[in-house]
Tab-separated table of C-alpha atoms and ligand atoms in Angstrom:
chain	number	residue	atom	x	y	z
K	15	MET	CA	-0.029	0.014	0.008
K	16	THR	CA	1.348	3.402	-0.971
K	17	ASP	CA	1.490	6.325	1.446
K	18	PRO	CA	-1.473	8.688	1.314
K	19	LEU	CA	-0.958	11.911	-0.573
K	20	PHE	CA	-1.999	14.114	2.350
K	21	GLY	CA	-1.782	13.068	6.065
K	22	LYS	CA	-4.895	14.907	7.195
K	23	LEU	CA	-7.814	16.270	4.953
K	24	ALA	CA	-10.243	18.756	6.433
K	25	LEU	CA	-13.547	19.271	4.809
K	26	VAL	CA	-15.504	22.332	5.765
K	27	GLY	CA	-19.165	21.673	4.472
K	28	ILE	CA	-20.350	18.091	4.082
K	29	GLY	CA	-23.044	18.240	1.495
K	30	HIS	CA	-23.256	16.481	-1.939
K	31	ILE	CA	-19.750	17.478	-3.057
K	32	GLY	CA	-17.939	17.292	0.417
K	33	ALA	CA	-19.498	13.907	1.039
K	34	SER	CA	-18.397	12.700	-2.526
K	35	ILE	CA	-14.834	13.888	-1.853
K	36	ALA	CA	-14.854	12.042	1.563
K	37	LEU	CA	-16.056	8.763	0.016
K	38	ALA	CA	-13.593	8.923	-2.935
K	39	ALA	CA	-10.620	9.969	-0.886
K	40	ARG	CA	-11.236	7.241	1.717
K	41	ARG	CA	-11.705	4.524	-0.951
K	42	GLY	CA	-8.561	5.444	-2.785
K	43	GLY	CA	-6.480	5.680	0.479
K	44	VAL	CA	-5.624	9.197	-0.790
K	45	VAL	CA	-5.529	10.727	2.674
K	46	GLY	CA	-4.562	9.480	6.140
K	47	GLU	CA	-7.362	11.095	8.190
K	48	ILE	CA	-10.572	13.018	7.395
K	49	ALA	CA	-11.738	15.703	9.627
K	50	ILE	CA	-15.258	17.040	9.054
K	51	SER	CA	-17.037	20.325	10.020
K	52	THR	CA	-20.239	21.813	8.883
K	53	ARG	CA	-22.620	24.670	9.949
K	54	SER	CA	-25.627	22.544	10.906
K	55	PRO	CA	-25.377	20.115	13.906
K	56	ALA	CA	-27.992	17.803	12.283
K	57	THR	CA	-25.836	17.589	9.001
K	58	LEU	CA	-22.677	16.850	11.125
K	59	ALA	CA	-24.546	14.155	12.955
K	60	ARG	CA	-25.781	12.638	9.694
K	61	ALA	CA	-22.248	12.689	8.280
K	62	GLU	CA	-20.983	10.817	11.371
K	63	GLU	CA	-23.791	8.239	10.988
K	64	LEU	CA	-22.837	7.751	7.400
K	65	GLY	CA	-19.181	7.329	8.592
K	66	LEU	CA	-17.900	9.892	6.053
K	67	GLY	CA	-14.924	11.009	8.267
K	68	ASP	CA	-12.711	10.087	11.186
K	69	VAL	CA	-13.248	13.103	13.447
K	70	TYR	CA	-16.190	15.616	13.486
K	71	PHE	CA	-16.143	19.100	14.825
K	72	ALA	CA	-18.910	21.772	15.290
K	73	ASP	CA	-16.271	24.518	14.892
K	74	ALA	CA	-14.383	24.661	11.553
K	75	ALA	CA	-11.357	26.040	13.368
K	76	ASP	CA	-10.950	22.694	15.221
K	77	ALA	CA	-11.340	20.721	11.964
K	78	VAL	CA	-8.615	22.544	10.066
K	79	ARG	CA	-6.072	22.521	12.816
K	80	GLY	CA	-3.072	20.501	11.677
K	81	ALA	CA	-4.680	19.668	8.285
K	82	ASP	CA	-2.414	19.372	5.320
K	83	LEU	CA	-5.262	19.917	2.874
K	84	VAL	CA	-8.390	21.881	3.590
K	85	ILE	CA	-11.259	21.910	0.962
K	86	VAL	CA	-14.114	24.377	1.633
K	87	CYS	CA	-17.291	22.833	0.258
K	88	VAL	CA	-20.006	25.394	1.062
K	89	PRO	CA	-22.251	27.566	-1.148
K	90	VAL	CA	-20.121	30.261	-2.803
K	91	GLY	CA	-21.795	33.076	-0.795
K	92	ALA	CA	-20.607	31.476	2.512
K	93	SER	CA	-16.875	30.941	1.465
K	94	GLY	CA	-15.674	34.341	2.701
K	95	ASP	CA	-17.092	33.690	6.272
K	96	VAL	CA	-15.703	30.289	6.303
K	97	ALA	CA	-12.171	31.548	5.282
K	98	LYS	CA	-12.419	34.204	7.966
K	99	ALA	CA	-13.196	31.556	10.630
K	100	ILE	CA	-10.488	29.115	9.701
K	101	GLY	CA	-7.606	31.545	8.565
K	102	PRO	CA	-5.980	31.913	12.032
K	103	HIS	CA	-6.013	28.197	12.589
K	104	LEU	CA	-4.376	26.878	9.406
K	105	LYS	CA	-0.985	25.010	9.612
K	106	ALA	CA	1.774	26.689	7.779
K	107	GLY	CA	2.434	24.981	4.336
K	108	ALA	CA	-1.138	23.647	4.093
K	109	ILE	CA	-2.930	23.652	0.850
K	110	VAL	CA	-6.322	25.385	1.002
K	111	SER	CA	-8.899	24.870	-1.860
K	112	ASP	CA	-12.528	25.003	-2.459
K	113	VAL	CA	-15.113	23.444	-4.883
K	114	GLY	CA	-17.323	26.531	-5.609
K	115	SER	CA	-19.002	26.859	-9.029
K	116	VAL	CA	-17.725	30.389	-9.275
K	117	LYS	CA	-14.058	31.360	-8.956
K	118	VAL	CA	-13.328	35.082	-9.152
K	119	SER	CA	-15.802	36.132	-6.282
K	120	VAL	CA	-14.625	33.168	-4.148
K	121	VAL	CA	-10.993	34.255	-4.470
K	122	LYS	CA	-11.910	37.784	-3.625
K	123	ALA	CA	-13.885	36.604	-0.619
K	124	MET	CA	-11.393	34.012	0.711
K	125	ALA	CA	-7.931	35.397	-0.072
K	126	PRO	CA	-7.878	38.287	2.402
K	127	HIS	CA	-8.515	36.015	5.229
K	128	LEU	CA	-5.899	33.250	4.454
K	129	PRO	CA	-2.343	33.677	5.903
K	130	SER	CA	0.502	33.988	3.416
K	131	ALA	CA	2.075	30.809	4.901
K	132	VAL	CA	-0.599	28.554	3.162
K	133	HIS	CA	-1.102	27.668	-0.493
K	134	PHE	CA	-4.495	28.912	-1.707
K	135	ILE	CA	-5.461	27.059	-4.866
K	136	PRO	CA	-9.233	27.339	-5.824
K	137	GLY	CA	-10.814	24.393	-7.609
K	138	HIS	CA	-14.095	23.364	-9.072
K	139	PRO	CA	-14.935	19.770	-9.981
K	140	LEU	CA	-17.324	19.725	-13.029
K	141	ALA	CA	-19.497	17.031	-11.559
K	142	GLY	CA	-22.675	17.041	-9.557
K	143	THR	CA	-26.295	16.262	-9.526
K	144	GLU	CA	-29.577	18.050	-8.552
K	145	HIS	CA	-29.297	16.429	-4.979
K	146	SER	CA	-27.763	17.953	-1.884
K	147	GLY	CA	-26.807	17.024	1.596
K	148	PRO	CA	-24.456	14.313	2.910
K	149	ASP	CA	-26.747	11.485	1.816
K	150	ALA	CA	-26.104	12.551	-1.703
K	151	GLY	CA	-22.398	11.733	-1.595
K	152	LEU	CA	-21.412	9.381	-4.401
K	153	VAL	CA	-18.040	7.653	-4.451
K	154	ASP	CA	-17.698	7.667	-8.214
K	155	LEU	CA	-18.820	11.309	-8.849
K	156	PHE	CA	-15.537	12.538	-10.123
K	157	GLN	CA	-14.710	9.567	-12.338
K	158	ASN	CA	-13.663	10.674	-15.768
K	159	ARG	CA	-14.951	14.254	-15.000
K	160	TRP	CA	-13.032	17.521	-15.250
K	161	CYS	CA	-11.686	19.350	-12.210
K	162	VAL	CA	-10.590	22.882	-13.030
K	163	LEU	CA	-7.950	24.530	-10.782
K	164	THR	CA	-7.549	28.341	-10.894
K	165	PRO	CA	-4.098	28.954	-9.208
K	166	ALA	CA	-2.770	32.496	-9.115
K	167	GLU	CA	0.237	33.095	-11.244
K	168	THR	CA	2.417	33.315	-8.111
K	169	ALA	CA	1.129	29.993	-6.787
K	170	ASP	CA	3.871	27.388	-5.831
K	171	PRO	CA	3.985	24.810	-8.697
K	172	ALA	CA	4.787	21.993	-6.386
K	173	ALA	CA	1.594	22.726	-4.344
K	174	VAL	CA	-0.531	22.930	-7.540
K	175	GLU	CA	0.910	19.622	-8.784
K	176	LYS	CA	0.083	18.085	-5.360
K	177	LEU	CA	-3.480	19.256	-5.570
K	178	MET	CA	-3.753	17.991	-9.155
K	179	ALA	CA	-2.508	14.568	-8.029
K	180	PHE	CA	-5.314	14.542	-5.400
K	181	TRP	CA	-8.001	15.114	-7.895
K	182	ARG	CA	-6.468	12.631	-10.325
K	183	ALA	CA	-6.506	10.055	-7.508
K	184	LEU	CA	-10.257	10.691	-7.199
K	185	GLY	CA	-10.712	9.811	-10.729
K	186	ALA	CA	-10.839	13.288	-12.287
K	187	ASN	CA	-9.067	14.898	-15.184
K	188	VAL	CA	-7.487	18.117	-14.223
K	189	GLU	CA	-6.897	21.399	-16.008
K	190	ALA	CA	-5.692	24.820	-14.722
K	191	MET	CA	-6.954	28.153	-16.069
K	192	SER	CA	-7.473	31.645	-14.821
K	193	ALA	CA	-10.471	32.338	-12.510
K	194	GLU	CA	-11.912	34.909	-15.076
K	195	HIS	CA	-11.717	32.359	-17.930
K	196	HIS	CA	-13.254	29.746	-15.672
K	197	ASP	CA	-16.253	32.036	-14.828
K	198	LEU	CA	-16.861	32.915	-18.569
K	199	VAL	CA	-16.817	29.369	-19.738
K	200	LEU	CA	-19.022	28.051	-16.826
K	201	ALA	CA	-21.500	30.871	-17.469
K	202	ILE	CA	-22.455	29.275	-20.776
K	203	THR	CA	-21.724	25.562	-20.054
K	204	SER	CA	-23.452	25.418	-16.544
K	205	HIS	CA	-24.970	28.570	-15.225
K	206	LEU	CA	-27.133	29.614	-18.240
K	207	PRO	CA	-28.519	25.984	-18.714
K	208	HIS	CA	-29.623	26.078	-15.075
K	209	LEU	CA	-31.182	29.506	-15.432
K	210	ILE	CA	-33.072	28.307	-18.515
K	211	ALA	CA	-34.259	25.240	-16.670
K	212	TYR	CA	-35.413	27.323	-13.636
K	213	ASN	CA	-37.240	29.704	-16.053
K	214	ILE	CA	-39.078	27.073	-18.243
K	215	VAL	CA	-40.267	25.093	-15.262
K	216	GLY	CA	-41.358	28.434	-13.630
K	217	THR	CA	-43.156	29.473	-16.817
K	218	ALA	CA	-44.993	26.195	-17.061
K	219	SER	CA	-46.075	26.187	-13.438
K	220	ASP	CA	-47.380	29.800	-13.921
K	221	LEU	CA	-49.726	28.619	-16.804
K	222	GLU	CA	-53.505	28.574	-16.285
K	223	SER	CA	-54.474	25.556	-14.266
K	224	GLY	CA	-56.090	23.687	-17.106
K	225	ILE	CA	-52.852	23.661	-19.219
K	226	ARG	CA	-50.609	23.174	-16.163
K	227	SER	CA	-52.143	19.887	-15.287
K	228	GLU	CA	-51.568	18.626	-18.902
K	229	VAL	CA	-47.950	19.676	-18.628
K	230	LEU	CA	-47.359	17.698	-15.590
K	231	LYS	CA	-49.191	14.719	-17.049
K	232	PHE	CA	-47.323	14.647	-20.260
K	233	SER	CA	-43.840	15.628	-18.886
K	234	ALA	CA	-42.365	12.335	-19.857
K	235	SER	CA	-39.696	13.633	-22.218
K	236	GLY	CA	-37.981	16.995	-22.875
K	237	PHE	CA	-39.688	18.954	-20.117
K	238	ARG	CA	-38.794	16.259	-17.574
K	239	ASP	CA	-35.134	16.719	-18.275
K	240	PHE	CA	-35.532	20.328	-17.495
K	241	THR	CA	-37.365	19.602	-14.138
K	242	ARG	CA	-34.300	17.568	-12.994
K	243	ILE	CA	-32.032	20.507	-13.381
K	244	ALA	CA	-34.617	22.888	-11.978
K	245	ALA	CA	-34.675	20.721	-8.767
K	246	SER	CA	-31.072	21.842	-8.000
K	247	ASP	CA	-30.310	23.443	-4.641
K	248	PRO	CA	-31.871	26.889	-4.400
K	249	THR	CA	-29.150	28.271	-1.990
K	250	MET	CA	-26.338	27.033	-4.198
K	251	TRP	CA	-27.800	28.468	-7.378
K	252	ARG	CA	-28.923	31.786	-5.926
K	253	ASP	CA	-25.278	32.235	-4.853
K	254	VAL	CA	-23.898	31.214	-8.313
K	255	PHE	CA	-25.962	33.875	-10.063
K	256	LEU	CA	-25.293	36.611	-7.493
K	257	ASN	CA	-21.522	35.957	-7.720
K	258	ASN	CA	-21.135	35.424	-11.447
K	259	LYS	CA	-23.252	38.328	-12.385
K	260	GLU	CA	-21.111	39.881	-15.271
K	261	ALA	CA	-20.349	36.713	-17.119
K	262	VAL	CA	-23.796	35.460	-16.903
K	263	LEU	CA	-25.387	38.716	-18.064
K	264	GLU	CA	-22.877	38.658	-20.959
K	265	MET	CA	-23.938	35.210	-22.001
K	266	LEU	CA	-27.644	35.925	-21.410
K	267	GLY	CA	-27.296	38.871	-23.748
K	268	ARG	CA	-25.946	36.576	-26.634
K	269	PHE	CA	-28.659	33.923	-25.727
K	270	ASN	CA	-31.427	36.528	-26.115
K	271	GLU	CA	-30.193	37.758	-29.468
K	272	ASP	CA	-30.024	34.224	-30.758
K	273	LEU	CA	-33.443	33.519	-29.360
K	274	ALA	CA	-34.736	36.625	-31.162
K	275	THR	CA	-33.337	35.160	-34.462
K	276	LEU	CA	-35.161	31.857	-33.951
K	277	THR	CA	-38.405	33.777	-33.024
K	278	ARG	CA	-38.101	35.690	-36.293
K	279	ALA	CA	-37.504	32.524	-38.229
K	280	ILE	CA	-40.676	30.844	-36.816
K	281	ARG	CA	-42.762	33.835	-37.483
K	282	ASN	CA	-41.352	34.265	-41.049
K	283	GLY	CA	-41.684	30.479	-41.797
K	284	ASP	CA	-37.820	30.553	-42.390
K	285	GLY	CA	-37.288	26.736	-42.358
K	286	ASP	CA	-33.668	26.960	-43.449
K	287	THR	CA	-32.524	28.920	-40.460
K	288	LEU	CA	-34.213	26.461	-38.064
K	289	PHE	CA	-32.888	23.482	-40.039
K	290	ASP	CA	-29.250	24.806	-40.195
K	291	LEU	CA	-29.119	25.533	-36.478
K	292	PHE	CA	-30.699	22.193	-35.547
K	293	THR	CA	-28.228	20.313	-37.845
K	294	ARG	CA	-25.278	22.182	-36.206
K	295	THR	CA	-26.445	21.400	-32.724
K	296	ARG	CA	-27.058	17.846	-33.359
K	297	ALA	CA	-23.456	17.494	-34.612
K	298	ILE	CA	-22.297	19.139	-31.345
K	299	ARG	CA	-24.187	16.624	-29.171
K	300	ARG	CA	-22.883	13.716	-31.166
K	301	SER	CA	-19.183	14.936	-30.869
K	302	ILE	CA	-19.664	15.416	-27.159
K	303	VAL	CA	-21.022	11.824	-26.699
K	304	ALA	CA	-18.079	10.514	-28.852
K	305	ILE	CA	-15.416	11.885	-26.674
K	306	GLY	CA	-17.132	10.417	-23.560
K	307	GLN	CA	-18.532	13.719	-22.070
K	308	ASP	CA	-22.115	12.587	-22.075
K	309	THR	CA	-23.136	13.929	-18.735
K	310	SER	CA	-26.623	12.324	-18.969
K	311	ALA	CA	-25.217	8.812	-19.284
K	312	PRO	CA	-23.928	7.828	-15.787
K	313	ASP	CA	-26.322	5.977	-13.518
K	314	PHE	CA	-25.760	8.498	-10.633
K	315	GLY	CA	-27.539	11.254	-12.577
K	316	ARG	CA	-30.678	9.178	-12.678
K	317	ARG	CA	-30.408	7.648	-9.197
K	318	ASP	CA	-33.749	7.472	-7.444
K	319	HIS	CA	-32.927	8.894	-4.080
K	320	THR	CA	-35.500	7.611	-1.611
K	321	LYS	CA	-34.481	9.992	1.166
K	322	PRO	CA	-35.668	13.621	0.690
K	323	ASP	CA	-32.873	16.270	0.693
K	324	GLN	CA	-32.419	18.057	4.026
K	325	ALA	CA	-34.035	21.443	3.862
K	326	LYS	CA	-31.271	23.248	5.538
K	327	THR	CA	-28.002	21.299	5.750
C	22	NAD	N1	-24.072	20.297	-6.525
C	22	NAD	C1	-23.438	20.386	-7.676
C	22	NAD	O1	-23.721	19.907	-8.742
C	22	NAD	C2	-21.873	21.014	-7.514
C	22	NAD	C3	-20.954	20.719	-8.398
C	22	NAD	C4	-19.666	21.183	-8.425
C	22	NAD	C5	-19.534	22.112	-7.414
C	22	NAD	N2	-20.490	22.611	-6.539
C	22	NAD	C6	-20.129	23.653	-5.551
C	22	NAD	O2	-19.880	22.926	-4.463
C	22	NAD	C7	-20.263	23.754	-3.119
C	22	NAD	C8	-21.235	22.835	-2.316
C	22	NAD	O3	-22.239	22.346	-3.068
C	22	NAD	P1	-23.119	21.081	-2.621
C	22	NAD	O4	-23.846	20.701	-3.748
C	22	NAD	O5	-22.213	20.138	-1.840
C	22	NAD	O6	-24.064	21.743	-1.533
C	22	NAD	P2	-24.946	20.985	-0.399
C	22	NAD	O7	-26.075	21.950	-0.144
C	22	NAD	O8	-25.172	19.646	-0.594
C	22	NAD	O9	-23.842	21.203	0.843
C	22	NAD	C9	-23.475	22.363	1.361
C	22	NAD	C10	-22.752	22.185	2.753
C	22	NAD	O10	-22.359	23.529	3.079
C	22	NAD	C11	-22.645	23.556	4.526
C	22	NAD	N3	-22.727	25.087	4.755
C	22	NAD	C12	-23.566	25.941	4.273
C	22	NAD	N4	-23.294	27.137	4.701
C	22	NAD	C13	-22.146	27.035	5.583
C	22	NAD	C14	-21.461	27.901	6.333
C	22	NAD	N5	-21.642	29.214	6.418
C	22	NAD	N6	-20.456	27.351	7.054
C	22	NAD	C15	-20.280	26.008	7.097
C	22	NAD	N7	-20.805	25.206	6.372
C	22	NAD	C16	-21.991	25.637	5.589
C	22	NAD	C17	-23.970	22.852	4.650
C	22	NAD	O11	-24.162	22.418	6.076
C	22	NAD	C18	-23.733	21.617	3.711
C	22	NAD	O12	-22.994	20.707	4.496
C	22	NAD	C19	-20.988	24.974	-3.810
C	22	NAD	O13	-20.135	26.025	-3.727
C	22	NAD	C20	-21.333	24.552	-5.226
C	22	NAD	O14	-21.318	25.749	-6.040
C	22	NAD	C21	-21.610	22.070	-6.567
C	23	PRE	O1	-25.682	17.555	-13.742
C	23	PRE	C1	-26.032	18.351	-12.906
C	23	PRE	O2	-26.978	18.135	-12.214
C	23	PRE	C2	-25.242	19.565	-12.686
C	23	PRE	O3	-25.857	20.436	-12.468
C	23	PRE	C3	-23.787	19.589	-12.519
C	23	PRE	C4	-23.017	20.798	-12.780
C	23	PRE	C5	-23.220	21.223	-14.192
C	23	PRE	O4	-23.733	22.235	-14.496
C	23	PRE	O5	-22.639	20.441	-15.003
C	23	PRE	C6	-23.561	21.850	-11.930
C	23	PRE	C7	-22.893	22.683	-11.187
C	23	PRE	C8	-21.448	22.552	-10.974
C	23	PRE	O6	-20.781	23.691	-10.578
C	23	PRE	C9	-20.858	21.561	-11.765
C	23	PRE	C10	-21.619	20.591	-12.337
């Protein structure tokens, strides 16, 4: 058996992503010990019942003490407060990272509270589902998925490489880019699709009651896929949109222009415009599936969770 990459891992926040990291790190023998802290006592107790860690603390400061790797796994709007709480208790030389879906605002919120003696390397695994809480942890969540790191140009290359090795050991493919670039790319590939799903399900539920019941009755196909995405955690996604405002508004502007083109094509009976776009988008889907990035394929996305998500984790 090889030595673990990190002696002690501390996870602050133990919902869907924190629990998945704990399960995958434990299975791979990637860390020696796992310390867990989270805001809600009920969630901490549930994490302990599930055996996600070795030691559990109500106070994040106690969890991070002596940790070689600290990963903050909370909604992005809470990351600044967490950094403030743990900053004075971090071990010199520790790597501090996060999993937030937005990067520029998280760096701005966390960096001022972290001592210069630690390596702050923000991260974002591009994997997840609509479920939340510690019961939604999935040991294979990161298998063959991307994890993006956004180290500052001044970051220690050895620390960056070590964090990359951690994510590879969890099954992920890793790439580094700037926080700004990350936020622009994710605005179109993840944030806008969620906004569209929330919007279409909201529009359908606002229809007059007669049509609404038909929508629910016949939602076996396309609409049903949107309802899965629109069931995603409200706190997490509120924070994403409030914290990636500029990039989302930029992509939303382009989206609205393209939608206006399609609206005109339908009104004018312009079949060529519709056919050309649909041909192009079909090719894009086929190329994504061909390179193994079909996000709808893994079983975990369709898992029938029998336990309801916790309302406030
Ligand atoms: N769900 C996804 O698909 C997904 C994928 C990749 C990254 N992310 C990012 O990962 C992070 C966590 O998301 P999740 O899906 O695990 O959410 P979750 O709701 O399942 O878990 C959030 C955890 O954070 C804790 N928490 C909330 N506020 C806190 C605070 N102030 N201090 C300490 N703990 C606090 C909660 O107790 C809970 O344990 C978010 O930043 C999200 O953007 C989510
Ligand atoms: O498949 C889903 O349910 C997801 O929403 C996962 C997804 C995504 O948009 O791809 C959501 C947000 C994260 O930041 C990363 C992954």
